[in-house]
Amino acid sequence: MTAVISHVRLTPTHDGEGALVIELRFPNGGRSNVQINSEEAADVMARAGVRTADALVGHPWTVLQVRDPDFIS
């Protein structure tokens, strides 16, 4: 079993741009957040075949593999 996307929220960056914070839930109960910029978000949504960021919830974390994301705590 693999990590799944459990929550998505919009956040501003220090440059005033929008980014998505995507929470991953792991089978052992652990959680981690990944922040992606708007360009990466569009690529991730295309890879997952969804039209909205909220529709990413439930997808495996592997849909995020369009670039090397920055992990945040």
PDB file of C-alpha atoms in Angstrom:
ATOM      1  CA  MET A   1       0.000   0.000   0.000  1.00  0.00           C
ATOM      2  CA  THR A   2       1.214   3.505  -0.783  1.00  0.00           C
ATOM      3  CA  ALA A   3       0.680   6.999   0.612  1.00  0.00           C
ATOM      4  CA  VAL A   4      -2.453   8.812  -0.551  1.00  0.00           C
ATOM      5  CA  ILE A   5      -3.391  12.460  -0.792  1.00  0.00           C
ATOM      6  CA  SER A   6      -5.616  13.216   2.198  1.00  0.00           C
ATOM      7  CA  HIS A   7      -6.014  17.010   2.080  1.00  0.00           C
ATOM      8  CA  VAL A   8      -5.249  19.917  -0.266  1.00  0.00           C
ATOM      9  CA  ARG A   9      -5.147  23.605   0.604  1.00  0.00           C
ATOM     10  CA  LEU A  10      -4.056  26.814  -1.098  1.00  0.00           C
ATOM     11  CA  THR A  11      -1.303  28.889   0.495  1.00  0.00           C
ATOM     12  CA  PRO A  12       0.597  32.040  -0.479  1.00  0.00           C
ATOM     13  CA  THR A  13       4.325  31.857  -1.066  1.00  0.00           C
ATOM     14  CA  HIS A  14       6.834  34.425   0.167  1.00  0.00           C
ATOM     15  CA  ASP A  15       6.749  35.880  -3.370  1.00  0.00           C
ATOM     16  CA  GLY A  16       2.997  36.440  -3.112  1.00  0.00           C
ATOM     17  CA  GLU A  17       2.162  33.664  -5.557  1.00  0.00           C
ATOM     18  CA  GLY A  18      -0.261  30.833  -4.906  1.00  0.00           C
ATOM     19  CA  ALA A  19       0.861  27.302  -4.103  1.00  0.00           C
ATOM     20  CA  LEU A  20      -0.821  24.087  -3.035  1.00  0.00           C
ATOM     21  CA  VAL A  21       0.011  22.294   0.183  1.00  0.00           C
ATOM     22  CA  ILE A  22      -0.819  18.638  -0.256  1.00  0.00           C
ATOM     23  CA  GLU A  23      -1.062  16.407   2.794  1.00  0.00           C
ATOM     24  CA  LEU A  24      -0.017  12.790   2.333  1.00  0.00           C
ATOM     25  CA  ARG A  25      -1.273  10.024   4.640  1.00  0.00           C
ATOM     26  CA  PHE A  26       0.865   6.910   4.933  1.00  0.00           C
ATOM     27  CA  PRO A  27      -0.371   3.390   5.715  1.00  0.00           C
ATOM     28  CA  ASN A  28       1.331   3.514   9.152  1.00  0.00           C
ATOM     29  CA  GLY A  29      -0.647   6.659  10.079  1.00  0.00           C
ATOM     30  CA  GLY A  30       2.158   9.110   9.362  1.00  0.00           C
ATOM     31  CA  ARG A  31       1.485  12.362   7.554  1.00  0.00           C
ATOM     32  CA  SER A  32       3.638  14.681   5.492  1.00  0.00           C
ATOM     33  CA  ASN A  33       3.053  17.901   3.552  1.00  0.00           C
ATOM     34  CA  VAL A  34       4.303  18.699   0.066  1.00  0.00           C
ATOM     35  CA  GLN A  35       4.156  22.222  -1.354  1.00  0.00           C
ATOM     36  CA  ILE A  36       3.907  22.669  -5.111  1.00  0.00           C
ATOM     37  CA  ASN A  37       3.751  25.856  -7.181  1.00  0.00           C
ATOM     38  CA  SER A  38       0.914  26.661  -9.585  1.00  0.00           C
ATOM     39  CA  GLU A  39       2.745  25.322 -12.657  1.00  0.00           C
ATOM     40  CA  GLU A  40       3.433  22.025 -10.922  1.00  0.00           C
ATOM     41  CA  ALA A  41      -0.177  21.933  -9.674  1.00  0.00           C
ATOM     42  CA  ALA A  42      -1.480  22.104 -13.238  1.00  0.00           C
ATOM     43  CA  ASP A  43       0.853  19.258 -14.263  1.00  0.00           C
ATOM     44  CA  VAL A  44      -0.158  17.163 -11.236  1.00  0.00           C
ATOM     45  CA  MET A  45      -3.867  17.645 -11.930  1.00  0.00           C
ATOM     46  CA  ALA A  46      -3.340  16.709 -15.588  1.00  0.00           C
ATOM     47  CA  ARG A  47      -1.426  13.577 -14.580  1.00  0.00           C
ATOM     48  CA  ALA A  48      -4.219  12.615 -12.141  1.00  0.00           C
ATOM     49  CA  GLY A  49      -6.919  13.380 -14.718  1.00  0.00           C
ATOM     50  CA  VAL A  50      -8.772  15.852 -12.471  1.00  0.00           C
ATOM     51  CA  ARG A  51     -10.005  19.409 -13.019  1.00  0.00           C
ATOM     52  CA  THR A  52      -9.806  20.737  -9.454  1.00  0.00           C
ATOM     53  CA  ALA A  53      -7.209  20.461  -6.720  1.00  0.00           C
ATOM     54  CA  ASP A  54      -9.775  19.046  -4.269  1.00  0.00           C
ATOM     55  CA  ALA A  55     -10.304  16.131  -6.650  1.00  0.00           C
ATOM     56  CA  LEU A  56      -6.723  15.001  -5.906  1.00  0.00           C
ATOM     57  CA  VAL A  57      -7.848  13.701  -2.493  1.00  0.00           C
ATOM     58  CA  GLY A  58      -7.715   9.899  -2.521  1.00  0.00           C
ATOM     59  CA  HIS A  59      -5.154   9.668  -5.329  1.00  0.00           C
ATOM     60  CA  PRO A  60      -1.801   7.974  -4.650  1.00  0.00           C
ATOM     61  CA  TRP A  61       1.165  10.223  -3.951  1.00  0.00           C
ATOM     62  CA  THR A  62       2.757   9.111  -7.224  1.00  0.00           C
ATOM     63  CA  VAL A  63       0.639  11.644  -9.163  1.00  0.00           C
ATOM     64  CA  LEU A  64       2.960  14.263  -7.643  1.00  0.00           C
ATOM     65  CA  GLN A  65       5.943  12.885  -9.529  1.00  0.00           C
ATOM     66  CA  VAL A  66       5.998  15.505 -12.286  1.00  0.00           C
ATOM     67  CA  ARG A  67       9.083  17.203 -10.789  1.00  0.00           C
ATOM     68  CA  ASP A  68      11.040  16.977  -7.546  1.00  0.00           C
ATOM     69  CA  PRO A  69       8.673  18.556  -4.953  1.00  0.00           C
ATOM     70  CA  ASP A  70       9.923  20.351  -1.823  1.00  0.00           C
ATOM     71  CA  PHE A  71       8.818  18.605   1.353  1.00  0.00           C
ATOM     72  CA  ILE A  72       7.774  20.807   4.272  1.00  0.00           C
ATOM     73  CA  SER A  73       6.784  19.965   7.813  1.00  0.00           C
TER      74      SER A  73
END
